[in-house]
Amino acid sequence: MKVILFCQNAYAFGILNPIKNELVAQGYNFLWYIDTKLISVFPYKQDNYTTRIADLQLYKSDAIFSPGNEVPYYIQGVKVQIFHGLAGEKKGHFRIRHYFDLYLTQGPYFTKRFLEFKNKYKNFEVVETGWPKLDIYGSEKNKYKQEKSELLNTYGAHKIILYAPTFSPRLTSAPFLLEEFKELATNTSHLILIKFHDLMSKNLIASYKKLALACNNVIFIEEKNIVKYLLLADVMVSDTSSVIYEFLLLDKPVITFKNINTKIYWDNTATYSELTQMVQDNLTNDTYASQRKFINEEYHPYTDGNSAKRMLKAVQNYIAKNGVPLERKLPIDRVLKIKKIFGKPTANLYTEERKEKLSALVITFNEIRNIEALLENLKFADEIIIVDSFSTDGTLEKIKERPNVTLVQRPFKNYTDQKSFTLGLATNKWVLFIDADERIPDALQHEVLTTINDSTRKAVAYKAYRIFMFNNKILRYCGWQSDKNYRLFNKEKVNFSTKRIVHETLEINGESSVLKNKLIHYAYYDYNVYKEKRMKYAHLRAMEDLKNNKKATLFHLHIKPVTKFIEHYIVKFGFLDGKRGIIISYLYALATKEHYKKLKQLQHGE
């Protein structure tokens, strides 16, 4: 059996890893799918994984396990939903989105509702299996007993308090409990662990980290998987986070602030006060112990640690009865939503043996924002070469984590010089030369592979259109609708022209062409950063113009910037991009003024 472990959010790792372990134990094949945003936190990089949906198309899986709400309908395999929490009262928990063939439920409370849906829609199956994230409760409940003892010893504490609130701005207790935790921390017999969701407000994270620095008995937890801390803690403080149910199943007390559930089986208060007293009461009396019995019986009655095993068995039974579906049939609105989230299925997948190998080339300087996603994106190349201009922001360390990436450091003179040097390092005839903030989508990847392995091709160099991303939204106009650059070429047939030192140009010995699919250019994410980039280009253009004996006139200094704004905002329809169009058009005008201002300074020897 071949299985995809489908991760759209970091919480999926702890849910899916027990299934992976069971797949390994049973000798089955598996592939992690990781959303690109998760690469820096994905803990199982030694496993087989991908960030490309097209790789899932090629994988031809038998089943796809997803703890999220969506999965591409066009990927082969039984679409299996395993839930990412136990909070049945939350909006959307009991909802059929029609993406799944099989729902695997945690306990009777959930199974009853989904069986009702099954009888209504009649196009999926429901099997109660338990929840794999909690398998550790049955197999390794005392795994951290020694570590807990050492923690308490080190901090001179007697009990561990875990604070794990929801991230939802409307529901989180975090803004209101900071002072309460300061007061609680004055009791040094308590060791307080703060564990926030990945999506928690950055300001709140900063505030609680500051608290941890100020108080010796407060620790801010950075680790993604919360299970370890559920096992370590003696009492949990929260609000509406579904993790409270995971803690209740350990038969330990929970304190919540303004929980939205209509039926509450723990200590809850409607005001953001009295935290210290509530902690003391629950540690001393635990008056809600008897009420937790309902949660254990209805939400997750399984204590044998075999939920992952039951899930695999449920999938095997489904396949034995129904076969492996090639895709999931969906209403048109659902098809459109999936395509919006994951893109269209990639047509013309390249599956032949590669006759031509590909070198991917990049020049970098301080690209910590991009480097991990970039290297993942280029994994399909046979060789990756990075020439770095002595980065200082952690870029080098991330590159060195990749043994299959060649790293060379070299001082930066100008773009043409640096790229010419980098091109000379390629050991393969065909090269893909992209910028660090560019990405090759699946369709373009397979077009590149098809193109270089096509014995009938005539072109030796190919341009690619670029999609300009402005804060992760497409900028459709301002001239970017027609922007294209050479990105794929036969290095034996090209040279970088020495006439240009910025926006470098290829001299081509042969025919050129344009690729059908576009690359994505994550150009703009911060006003000041993009402005600085445009100013750098402007200065290099001025040096280039000086070399070519061009002069800066009053027209260039005062009229040209205005015409540049009009060109991008009016002529090239930038006004259709709204505020984004104004910003980009203004920055191009500003860069034009800076270009000629710098040229004039250079003319006067300044």
Coordinates of C-alpha atoms in Angstrom, one line a residue:
M1 CA 0.0 0.0 0.0
K2 CA 1.2 3.5 -0.9
V3 CA 0.1 6.3 1.4
I4 CA 0.3 10.1 1.3
L5 CA 0.5 12.0 4.6
F6 CA -1.1 15.3 3.8
C7 CA 0.0 18.3 5.9
Q8 CA -1.4 21.8 5.4
N9 CA -0.6 22.9 9.0
A10 CA 2.0 22.1 11.6
Y11 CA -0.4 20.4 13.9
A12 CA -0.7 17.6 11.4
F13 CA 2.8 16.3 12.1
G14 CA 1.9 15.0 15.6
I15 CA -1.3 13.5 14.3
L16 CA 0.2 11.7 11.2
N17 CA 3.5 10.5 12.7
P18 CA 2.0 7.6 14.5
I19 CA 0.4 6.5 11.2
K20 CA 3.8 6.8 9.5
N21 CA 5.4 4.6 12.3
E22 CA 2.7 2.0 11.7
L23 CA 3.3 2.1 7.9
V24 CA 7.0 1.5 8.5
A25 CA 6.2 -1.4 10.9
Q26 CA 3.9 -3.0 8.3
G27 CA 6.4 -2.4 5.4
Y28 CA 4.3 0.1 3.4
N29 CA 5.4 3.0 1.3
F30 CA 4.6 6.6 2.3
L31 CA 5.2 10.1 1.1
W32 CA 4.7 13.3 3.2
Y33 CA 3.1 16.3 1.4
I34 CA 4.2 19.5 3.2
D35 CA 2.8 22.9 2.4
T36 CA 5.8 25.1 1.5
K37 CA 5.2 27.4 4.5
L38 CA 5.9 24.5 6.8
I39 CA 9.4 23.5 5.5
S40 CA 11.3 25.3 8.3
V41 CA 9.4 23.4 11.0
F42 CA 8.9 20.0 9.4
P43 CA 10.6 17.6 11.8
Y44 CA 10.9 14.5 9.6
K45 CA 13.2 15.6 6.8
Q46 CA 14.9 12.2 6.8
D47 CA 11.6 10.8 5.5
N48 CA 10.4 10.9 1.9
Y49 CA 8.5 14.2 1.4
T50 CA 7.5 16.8 -1.2
T51 CA 6.1 20.2 -1.5
R52 CA 4.7 19.7 -5.0
I53 CA 1.2 18.6 -5.7
A54 CA 2.4 17.2 -9.1
D55 CA 4.6 14.7 -7.2
L56 CA 1.4 13.4 -5.6
Q57 CA -0.1 13.0 -9.0
L58 CA 2.9 10.9 -10.1
Y59 CA 3.0 8.9 -6.8
K60 CA -0.2 7.0 -7.6
S61 CA -1.2 6.5 -4.0
D62 CA -3.7 4.1 -2.5
A63 CA -4.8 6.4 0.3
I64 CA -4.4 10.0 1.4
F65 CA -4.6 10.8 5.2
S66 CA -5.5 14.4 5.9
P67 CA -6.0 16.1 9.3
G68 CA -7.1 19.2 7.4
N69 CA -10.4 20.1 5.8
E70 CA -9.4 19.9 2.1
V71 CA -7.5 17.5 -0.2
P72 CA -7.1 17.7 -4.0
Y73 CA -9.9 15.7 -5.6
Y74 CA -7.7 14.8 -8.5
I75 CA -5.0 12.8 -6.5
Q76 CA -5.4 9.1 -6.8
G77 CA -6.3 7.3 -3.6
V78 CA -8.9 7.0 -0.9
K79 CA -9.4 10.4 0.6
V80 CA -9.3 9.9 4.4
Q81 CA -10.1 12.6 6.9
I82 CA -8.7 12.2 10.4
F83 CA -9.7 15.2 12.6
H84 CA -7.3 17.8 14.0
G85 CA -9.0 18.2 17.3
L86 CA -11.6 17.0 19.7
A87 CA -13.7 20.2 20.1
G88 CA -17.0 19.1 18.6
E89 CA -18.6 22.3 19.7
K90 CA -16.5 24.4 17.4
K91 CA -18.1 25.7 14.2
G92 CA -17.3 23.5 11.2
H93 CA -16.3 20.4 13.1
F94 CA -19.5 18.6 12.1
R95 CA -19.5 19.6 8.4
I96 CA -19.4 17.6 5.3
R97 CA -17.3 19.3 2.6
H98 CA -17.6 16.4 0.2
Y99 CA -13.8 16.0 -0.3
F100 CA -13.4 12.7 1.6
D101 CA -14.3 9.0 0.9
L102 CA -13.8 7.9 4.4
Y103 CA -14.1 9.6 7.8
L104 CA -12.2 8.0 10.7
T105 CA -13.7 9.2 14.0
Q106 CA -12.3 9.5 17.5
G107 CA -15.1 8.1 19.7
P108 CA -18.9 7.5 20.0
Y109 CA -19.8 11.3 20.4
F110 CA -18.3 12.0 16.9
T111 CA -19.2 8.7 15.2
K112 CA -22.9 9.2 15.9
R113 CA -23.0 12.6 14.1
F114 CA -21.0 11.4 11.1
L115 CA -23.1 8.3 10.7
E116 CA -26.1 10.7 10.4
F117 CA -24.3 12.5 7.6
K118 CA -23.5 9.2 6.0
N119 CA -27.1 8.2 5.9
K120 CA -28.0 11.6 4.4
Y121 CA -25.4 11.8 1.7
K122 CA -24.6 8.2 1.0
N123 CA -21.2 8.8 -0.7
F124 CA -18.7 8.1 2.0
E125 CA -18.0 5.6 4.8
V126 CA -17.5 6.2 8.6
V127 CA -15.4 4.1 10.9
E128 CA -14.6 4.7 14.5
T129 CA -10.8 4.1 15.1
G130 CA -9.7 6.5 17.9
W131 CA -7.2 9.3 17.3
P132 CA -3.5 8.4 16.5
K133 CA -2.1 11.5 18.2
L134 CA -3.2 10.0 21.5
D135 CA -1.7 6.6 20.9
I136 CA 1.2 7.7 23.1
Y137 CA -1.3 7.8 26.0
G138 CA -1.6 4.0 25.7
S139 CA 1.9 3.1 24.8
E140 CA 4.2 5.7 26.4
K141 CA 2.1 7.6 29.0
N142 CA 5.1 7.7 31.4
K143 CA 7.7 8.5 28.7
Y144 CA 8.6 11.9 30.3
K145 CA 8.3 10.9 33.9
Q146 CA 12.1 11.2 34.5
E147 CA 12.3 14.5 32.6
K148 CA 9.4 15.9 34.7
S149 CA 11.2 15.0 37.9
E150 CA 14.4 16.7 36.7
L151 CA 12.5 19.8 35.7
L152 CA 10.8 20.1 39.1
N153 CA 14.2 19.6 40.8
T154 CA 15.9 22.2 38.6
Y155 CA 13.3 24.9 39.3
G156 CA 12.6 23.9 42.9
A157 CA 8.9 23.5 42.0
H158 CA 6.2 21.0 43.0
K159 CA 3.7 21.2 40.1
I160 CA 3.7 22.1 36.4
I161 CA 1.1 24.5 35.0
L162 CA 0.6 24.5 31.2
Y163 CA -1.0 27.5 29.5
A164 CA -2.2 26.6 26.0
P165 CA -4.8 29.1 24.7
T166 CA -6.4 29.3 21.3
F167 CA -4.9 31.7 18.7
S168 CA -8.3 33.1 17.5
P169 CA -8.3 36.9 18.1
R170 CA -12.0 36.7 19.0
L171 CA -11.7 33.9 21.6
T172 CA -8.1 33.9 23.0
S173 CA -7.6 34.7 26.6
A174 CA -3.9 35.6 26.1
P175 CA -4.3 39.4 26.1
F176 CA -6.2 39.3 29.4
L177 CA -4.2 36.9 31.4
L178 CA -0.7 38.3 31.2
E179 CA -1.0 40.1 34.6
E180 CA -2.7 37.0 36.1
F181 CA 0.3 34.8 35.1
K182 CA 2.7 37.4 36.6
E183 CA 0.9 37.0 39.9
L184 CA 0.8 33.2 39.6
A185 CA 4.5 33.1 38.9
T186 CA 5.2 34.7 42.3
N187 CA 4.5 31.3 43.8
T188 CA 7.8 29.5 43.0
S189 CA 6.4 26.1 43.8
H190 CA 4.7 26.3 40.3
L191 CA 6.6 25.8 37.1
I192 CA 4.6 27.5 34.3
L193 CA 4.9 26.4 30.7
I194 CA 3.6 28.7 27.9
K195 CA 2.7 26.9 24.7
F196 CA 1.2 29.0 21.9
H197 CA -0.3 28.0 18.5
D198 CA 1.7 28.9 15.4
L199 CA -0.9 31.4 14.4
M200 CA -0.9 33.4 17.7
S201 CA -0.4 37.1 17.4
K202 CA 3.2 38.1 17.2
N203 CA 2.7 40.8 19.8
L204 CA 1.2 38.4 22.3
I205 CA 4.1 35.9 21.6
A206 CA 6.5 38.7 22.4
S207 CA 4.7 39.7 25.6
Y208 CA 4.8 36.2 27.0
K209 CA 8.4 35.6 26.0
K210 CA 9.2 38.8 27.9
L211 CA 7.3 37.3 30.9
A212 CA 9.4 34.1 30.6
L213 CA 12.6 36.2 30.6
A214 CA 11.5 38.1 33.7
C215 CA 10.3 35.1 35.7
N216 CA 12.7 32.2 36.5
N217 CA 9.8 29.7 36.8
V218 CA 8.1 30.6 33.5
I219 CA 9.2 28.8 30.2
F220 CA 8.1 29.7 26.8
I221 CA 7.9 26.5 24.7
E222 CA 9.0 26.8 21.0
E223 CA 8.6 23.1 20.2
K224 CA 5.7 22.4 17.8
N225 CA 4.3 19.1 19.2
I226 CA 2.3 19.8 22.4
V227 CA 1.8 16.2 23.5
K228 CA 5.0 16.1 25.5
Y229 CA 3.8 19.0 27.6
L230 CA 0.4 17.6 28.1
L231 CA 2.1 14.6 29.6
L232 CA 4.4 16.7 31.8
A233 CA 1.7 19.1 33.2
D234 CA -0.4 18.7 36.3
V235 CA -3.0 21.2 35.3
M236 CA -3.9 23.1 32.1
V237 CA -5.1 26.7 31.7
S238 CA -6.8 27.6 28.4
D239 CA -10.0 29.1 26.9
T240 CA -11.6 27.5 23.9
S241 CA -8.7 25.6 22.4
S242 CA -9.5 22.0 21.5
V243 CA -6.3 20.8 23.2
I244 CA -8.2 20.9 26.5
Y245 CA -9.9 17.6 25.5
E246 CA -6.5 16.0 24.9
F247 CA -5.6 17.0 28.5
L248 CA -8.9 15.9 30.0
L249 CA -8.3 12.4 28.5
L250 CA -5.2 12.2 30.7
D251 CA -7.6 12.6 33.7
K252 CA -6.1 15.8 34.9
P253 CA -7.8 19.1 35.8
V254 CA -8.4 21.9 33.3
I255 CA -9.2 25.6 33.9
T256 CA -10.7 27.7 31.1
F257 CA -11.7 31.3 30.7
K258 CA -14.9 32.1 28.7
N259 CA -15.1 28.7 27.0
I260 CA -17.8 28.7 24.4
N261 CA -19.1 25.1 24.9
T262 CA -22.6 24.7 26.2
K263 CA -21.7 21.6 28.2
I264 CA -18.5 22.1 30.3
Y265 CA -16.9 19.3 32.3
W266 CA -14.1 21.3 33.9
D267 CA -13.5 24.5 35.8
N268 CA -14.6 27.5 33.7
T269 CA -15.0 31.2 34.5
A270 CA -16.6 34.1 32.7
T271 CA -14.1 36.7 34.0
Y272 CA -10.4 37.1 33.4
S273 CA -9.5 37.0 37.1
E274 CA -8.7 34.7 40.1
L275 CA -6.3 32.5 38.1
T276 CA -4.0 31.9 41.2
Q277 CA -7.0 30.8 43.3
M278 CA -8.4 28.5 40.6
V279 CA -5.1 26.8 40.1
Q280 CA -4.8 26.2 43.9
D281 CA -8.4 24.8 44.1
N282 CA -7.9 22.4 41.2
L283 CA -4.6 21.1 42.4
T284 CA -5.9 20.6 46.0
N285 CA -9.5 19.5 45.4
D286 CA -10.0 18.5 41.7
T287 CA -13.7 18.8 42.1
Y288 CA -14.4 18.0 38.4
A289 CA -12.7 14.6 38.4
S290 CA -16.0 12.7 38.2
Q291 CA -17.3 14.8 35.3
R292 CA -14.2 13.9 33.2
K293 CA -15.6 10.4 32.9
F294 CA -18.1 11.4 30.2
I295 CA -15.3 12.9 28.1
N296 CA -13.2 9.8 28.4
E297 CA -16.1 7.5 27.5
E298 CA -17.6 9.5 24.6
Y299 CA -14.7 11.4 23.1
H300 CA -11.9 8.9 23.1
P301 CA -12.4 5.6 24.9
Y302 CA -9.3 4.0 23.4
T303 CA -6.4 3.4 25.8
D304 CA -4.5 0.6 23.9
G305 CA -2.3 2.9 21.7
N306 CA -3.5 1.2 18.5
S307 CA -5.6 3.9 16.8
A308 CA -3.1 4.3 13.9
K309 CA -3.2 0.5 13.4
R310 CA -7.0 0.6 13.3
M311 CA -6.9 3.4 10.8
L312 CA -4.7 1.5 8.4
K313 CA -7.0 -1.5 8.8
A314 CA -10.1 0.6 8.0
V315 CA -8.4 1.9 4.8
Q316 CA -7.5 -1.6 3.8
N317 CA -11.0 -2.8 4.3
Y318 CA -12.4 0.2 2.3
I319 CA -10.1 -0.6 -0.6
A320 CA -10.9 -4.3 -0.5
K321 CA -14.6 -3.4 -0.8
N322 CA -14.5 -0.3 -3.2
G323 CA -11.1 -0.3 -4.9
V324 CA -8.8 2.7 -5.2
P325 CA -10.5 5.7 -6.6
L326 CA -8.6 7.7 -9.3
E327 CA -10.3 10.9 -8.1
R328 CA -13.2 12.2 -6.0
K329 CA -16.2 13.4 -7.9
L330 CA -17.2 16.9 -6.7
P331 CA -19.8 19.6 -7.4
I332 CA -18.4 22.3 -9.6
D333 CA -18.1 24.9 -6.7
R334 CA -16.0 22.4 -4.7
V335 CA -13.8 21.7 -7.8
L336 CA -13.2 25.4 -8.2
K337 CA -12.3 25.8 -4.5
I338 CA -9.8 23.0 -4.6
K339 CA -8.2 24.5 -7.7
K340 CA -8.0 27.9 -6.0
I341 CA -6.2 26.3 -3.0
F342 CA -3.9 23.8 -4.6
G343 CA -4.0 24.8 -8.3
K344 CA -5.2 22.8 -11.3
P345 CA -3.9 19.3 -11.8
T346 CA -0.7 19.4 -13.8
A347 CA -1.1 18.2 -17.4
N348 CA 1.7 16.7 -19.5
L349 CA 3.6 15.4 -16.5
Y350 CA 7.2 14.4 -17.5
T351 CA 7.6 10.7 -16.7
E352 CA 10.4 9.6 -19.1
E353 CA 14.0 8.9 -18.3
R354 CA 16.0 12.1 -18.4
K355 CA 18.4 12.2 -21.3
E356 CA 19.6 15.7 -20.4
K357 CA 20.5 16.8 -16.9
L358 CA 19.7 20.2 -15.4
S359 CA 21.7 22.6 -13.3
A360 CA 19.8 25.1 -11.2
L361 CA 21.8 28.3 -10.5
V362 CA 21.1 31.1 -8.0
I363 CA 23.0 34.1 -6.6
T364 CA 22.2 35.1 -3.1
F365 CA 22.8 37.7 -0.4
N366 CA 20.8 37.6 2.9
E367 CA 17.9 35.5 1.6
I368 CA 16.9 33.9 4.9
R369 CA 13.3 34.7 4.0
N370 CA 13.5 32.7 0.8
I371 CA 16.2 30.1 1.0
E372 CA 14.5 27.1 2.4
A373 CA 11.5 27.4 0.1
L374 CA 13.8 28.1 -2.8
L375 CA 15.9 24.9 -2.3
E376 CA 12.8 22.8 -1.9
N377 CA 11.4 24.3 -5.1
L378 CA 14.6 23.4 -7.0
K379 CA 14.9 19.7 -5.8
F380 CA 13.9 18.5 -9.2
A381 CA 17.1 19.7 -10.7
D382 CA 20.1 17.3 -11.0
E383 CA 22.4 20.0 -9.6
I384 CA 21.9 23.1 -7.4
I385 CA 24.6 25.7 -7.2
I386 CA 24.4 28.8 -5.0
V387 CA 26.9 31.6 -5.3
D388 CA 26.5 33.8 -2.2
S389 CA 27.9 37.3 -1.5
F390 CA 28.8 36.6 2.2
S391 CA 25.3 36.6 3.7
T392 CA 25.1 37.4 7.4
D393 CA 21.4 36.6 8.2
G394 CA 21.5 32.8 8.5
T395 CA 21.2 32.0 4.7
L396 CA 24.6 30.2 4.7
E397 CA 23.6 28.0 7.6
K398 CA 20.4 26.9 5.8
I399 CA 22.3 26.1 2.6
K400 CA 24.9 24.1 4.4
E401 CA 22.1 21.9 5.8
R402 CA 21.6 20.6 2.3
P403 CA 24.4 18.2 1.4
N404 CA 23.3 18.1 -2.3
V405 CA 23.7 21.8 -2.8
T406 CA 27.0 23.3 -3.9
L407 CA 27.8 26.6 -2.1
V408 CA 30.4 29.0 -3.3
Q409 CA 31.1 32.4 -1.7
R410 CA 32.3 35.3 -3.8
P411 CA 32.2 39.1 -3.5
F412 CA 29.5 40.9 -5.5
K413 CA 30.6 43.4 -8.1
N414 CA 27.5 43.5 -10.3
Y415 CA 24.8 41.2 -11.5
T416 CA 26.4 40.4 -14.9
D417 CA 29.8 39.6 -13.3
Q418 CA 28.3 37.4 -10.6
K419 CA 26.0 35.5 -12.9
S420 CA 28.7 34.9 -15.5
F421 CA 30.9 33.4 -12.8
T422 CA 28.0 31.2 -11.6
L423 CA 27.2 30.0 -15.1
G424 CA 30.8 28.8 -15.4
L425 CA 30.3 26.5 -12.4
A426 CA 27.5 24.5 -14.0
T427 CA 28.5 20.9 -14.9
N428 CA 25.4 20.3 -17.1
K429 CA 24.7 21.8 -20.5
W430 CA 21.2 23.0 -19.6
V431 CA 20.8 25.5 -16.8
L432 CA 17.8 27.0 -15.0
F433 CA 19.0 30.4 -13.7
I434 CA 16.4 32.0 -11.3
D435 CA 16.4 34.6 -8.6
A436 CA 16.0 33.7 -4.9
D437 CA 12.5 35.2 -4.7
E438 CA 11.3 33.3 -7.8
R439 CA 9.6 29.9 -7.7
I440 CA 9.0 27.2 -10.4
P441 CA 5.4 26.0 -10.2
D442 CA 4.6 22.3 -11.0
A443 CA 3.5 23.0 -14.6
L444 CA 6.6 25.0 -15.4
Q445 CA 8.8 22.3 -13.8
H446 CA 7.5 19.6 -16.1
E447 CA 7.6 21.9 -19.1
V448 CA 11.3 22.6 -18.4
L449 CA 12.0 18.9 -18.1
T450 CA 10.0 18.1 -21.3
T451 CA 11.7 20.9 -23.2
I452 CA 15.3 20.0 -22.4
N453 CA 14.7 16.3 -23.2
D454 CA 12.9 17.0 -26.5
S455 CA 15.3 16.0 -29.3
T456 CA 13.3 18.0 -31.8
R457 CA 13.6 21.4 -30.1
K458 CA 15.4 24.1 -32.0
A459 CA 15.7 26.9 -29.4
V460 CA 18.8 27.1 -27.2
A461 CA 17.4 29.7 -24.8
Y462 CA 13.9 30.2 -23.3
K463 CA 12.2 33.2 -21.6
A464 CA 9.6 32.7 -18.9
Y465 CA 6.8 35.0 -18.1
R466 CA 6.6 36.1 -14.4
I467 CA 3.7 36.5 -12.1
F468 CA 4.4 39.4 -9.7
M469 CA 3.3 38.7 -6.2
F470 CA 2.5 41.8 -4.0
N471 CA 2.2 40.6 -0.4
N472 CA 1.1 37.1 -1.7
K473 CA -1.5 38.7 -4.0
I474 CA -1.1 38.8 -7.8
L475 CA -0.2 42.2 -9.3
R476 CA -1.9 41.9 -12.6
Y477 CA -0.9 45.1 -14.3
C478 CA 1.7 47.9 -14.0
G479 CA 3.5 46.3 -16.9
W480 CA 4.1 43.0 -15.2
Q481 CA 1.5 41.3 -17.4
S482 CA 4.1 41.2 -20.2
D483 CA 7.2 40.8 -18.1
K484 CA 9.5 37.9 -19.2
N485 CA 13.2 37.0 -18.8
Y486 CA 15.6 34.3 -20.0
R487 CA 15.6 31.6 -17.3
L488 CA 16.3 28.3 -19.2
F489 CA 19.2 28.0 -21.6
N490 CA 22.0 25.9 -23.1
K491 CA 25.1 27.3 -21.4
E492 CA 27.3 26.3 -24.4
K493 CA 25.2 28.7 -26.6
V494 CA 24.9 31.8 -24.5
N495 CA 26.9 34.5 -22.6
F496 CA 25.9 37.3 -20.4
S497 CA 26.5 40.6 -22.2
T498 CA 29.1 42.8 -20.6
K499 CA 27.2 45.9 -21.8
R500 CA 24.7 45.5 -19.0
I501 CA 25.5 45.2 -15.2
V502 CA 21.9 45.2 -14.0
H503 CA 18.9 43.5 -15.6
E504 CA 21.5 41.5 -17.4
T505 CA 21.1 40.4 -21.0
L506 CA 22.0 37.2 -22.8
E507 CA 24.0 37.0 -26.0
I508 CA 22.5 34.0 -27.8
N509 CA 24.1 31.9 -30.5
G510 CA 20.9 30.3 -31.9
E511 CA 17.2 30.5 -31.7
S512 CA 15.2 31.5 -28.6
S513 CA 11.7 30.9 -27.5
V514 CA 9.2 31.5 -24.7
L515 CA 7.9 28.9 -22.2
K516 CA 4.1 28.5 -22.0
N517 CA 3.9 28.3 -18.2
K518 CA 4.8 31.2 -15.9
L519 CA 7.1 31.4 -12.9
I520 CA 6.1 33.1 -9.7
H521 CA 8.0 36.2 -8.5
Y522 CA 7.6 36.9 -4.8
A523 CA 8.9 40.4 -5.4
Y524 CA 7.1 42.6 -2.8
Y525 CA 6.5 41.8 0.8
D526 CA 7.7 45.1 2.5
Y527 CA 7.7 48.6 1.3
N528 CA 11.1 49.6 2.5
V529 CA 12.8 46.4 1.4
Y530 CA 11.4 46.7 -2.2
K531 CA 12.2 50.4 -2.2
E532 CA 15.8 49.6 -1.3
K533 CA 16.0 47.0 -4.0
R534 CA 14.8 49.5 -6.6
M535 CA 17.3 52.1 -5.4
K536 CA 20.1 49.5 -5.7
Y537 CA 19.1 48.8 -9.3
A538 CA 18.9 52.6 -9.9
H539 CA 22.5 53.1 -8.8
L540 CA 23.8 50.2 -10.9
R541 CA 21.9 51.6 -13.9
A542 CA 23.6 55.0 -13.3
M543 CA 27.0 53.3 -13.4
E544 CA 26.0 51.5 -16.6
D545 CA 24.9 54.7 -18.2
L546 CA 28.1 56.5 -17.2
K547 CA 30.1 53.7 -18.8
N548 CA 28.1 54.3 -22.0
N549 CA 28.6 58.1 -21.9
K550 CA 25.0 58.9 -21.2
K551 CA 24.1 62.2 -19.5
A552 CA 21.5 63.2 -16.9
T553 CA 19.5 66.3 -18.0
L554 CA 16.8 68.4 -16.4
F555 CA 14.3 66.3 -18.4
H556 CA 15.6 63.1 -16.9
L557 CA 15.6 64.5 -13.4
H558 CA 12.2 66.2 -13.4
I559 CA 10.0 65.0 -16.3
K560 CA 11.1 61.4 -16.7
P561 CA 10.0 60.3 -13.2
V562 CA 6.5 61.7 -13.9
T563 CA 6.3 60.0 -17.3
K564 CA 7.5 56.7 -15.7
F565 CA 4.6 56.9 -13.2
I566 CA 2.1 57.6 -16.0
E567 CA 3.6 54.8 -18.0
H568 CA 3.0 52.2 -15.3
Y569 CA -0.1 53.5 -13.7
I570 CA -2.1 54.7 -16.8
V571 CA -0.6 53.2 -20.0
K572 CA 0.1 49.8 -18.4
F573 CA -3.2 49.8 -16.5
G574 CA -1.7 50.0 -13.0
F575 CA -4.8 51.8 -11.8
L576 CA -6.6 48.4 -12.1
D577 CA -4.4 47.1 -9.3
G578 CA -5.8 49.7 -6.9
K579 CA -3.6 50.8 -4.1
R580 CA -1.0 48.2 -5.0
G581 CA -0.8 49.8 -8.5
I582 CA -0.2 53.3 -7.0
I583 CA 2.6 52.0 -4.7
I584 CA 4.5 50.1 -7.5
S585 CA 4.1 52.9 -10.0
Y586 CA 5.4 55.5 -7.5
L587 CA 8.4 53.3 -6.6
Y588 CA 9.3 53.0 -10.3
A589 CA 9.0 56.7 -10.6
L590 CA 11.2 57.2 -7.5
A591 CA 13.8 54.8 -8.8
T592 CA 13.9 56.6 -12.1
K593 CA 14.6 59.9 -10.3
E594 CA 17.3 58.2 -8.2
H595 CA 18.8 56.7 -11.3
Y596 CA 19.4 60.0 -13.0
K597 CA 20.3 61.8 -9.7
K598 CA 23.0 59.2 -9.1
L599 CA 24.2 59.5 -12.8
K600 CA 24.5 63.3 -12.4
Q601 CA 26.6 62.8 -9.2
L602 CA 28.8 60.3 -11.0
Q603 CA 29.3 62.8 -13.9
H604 CA 30.6 65.3 -11.4
G605 CA 32.9 62.8 -9.8
E606 CA 30.9 62.6 -6.6

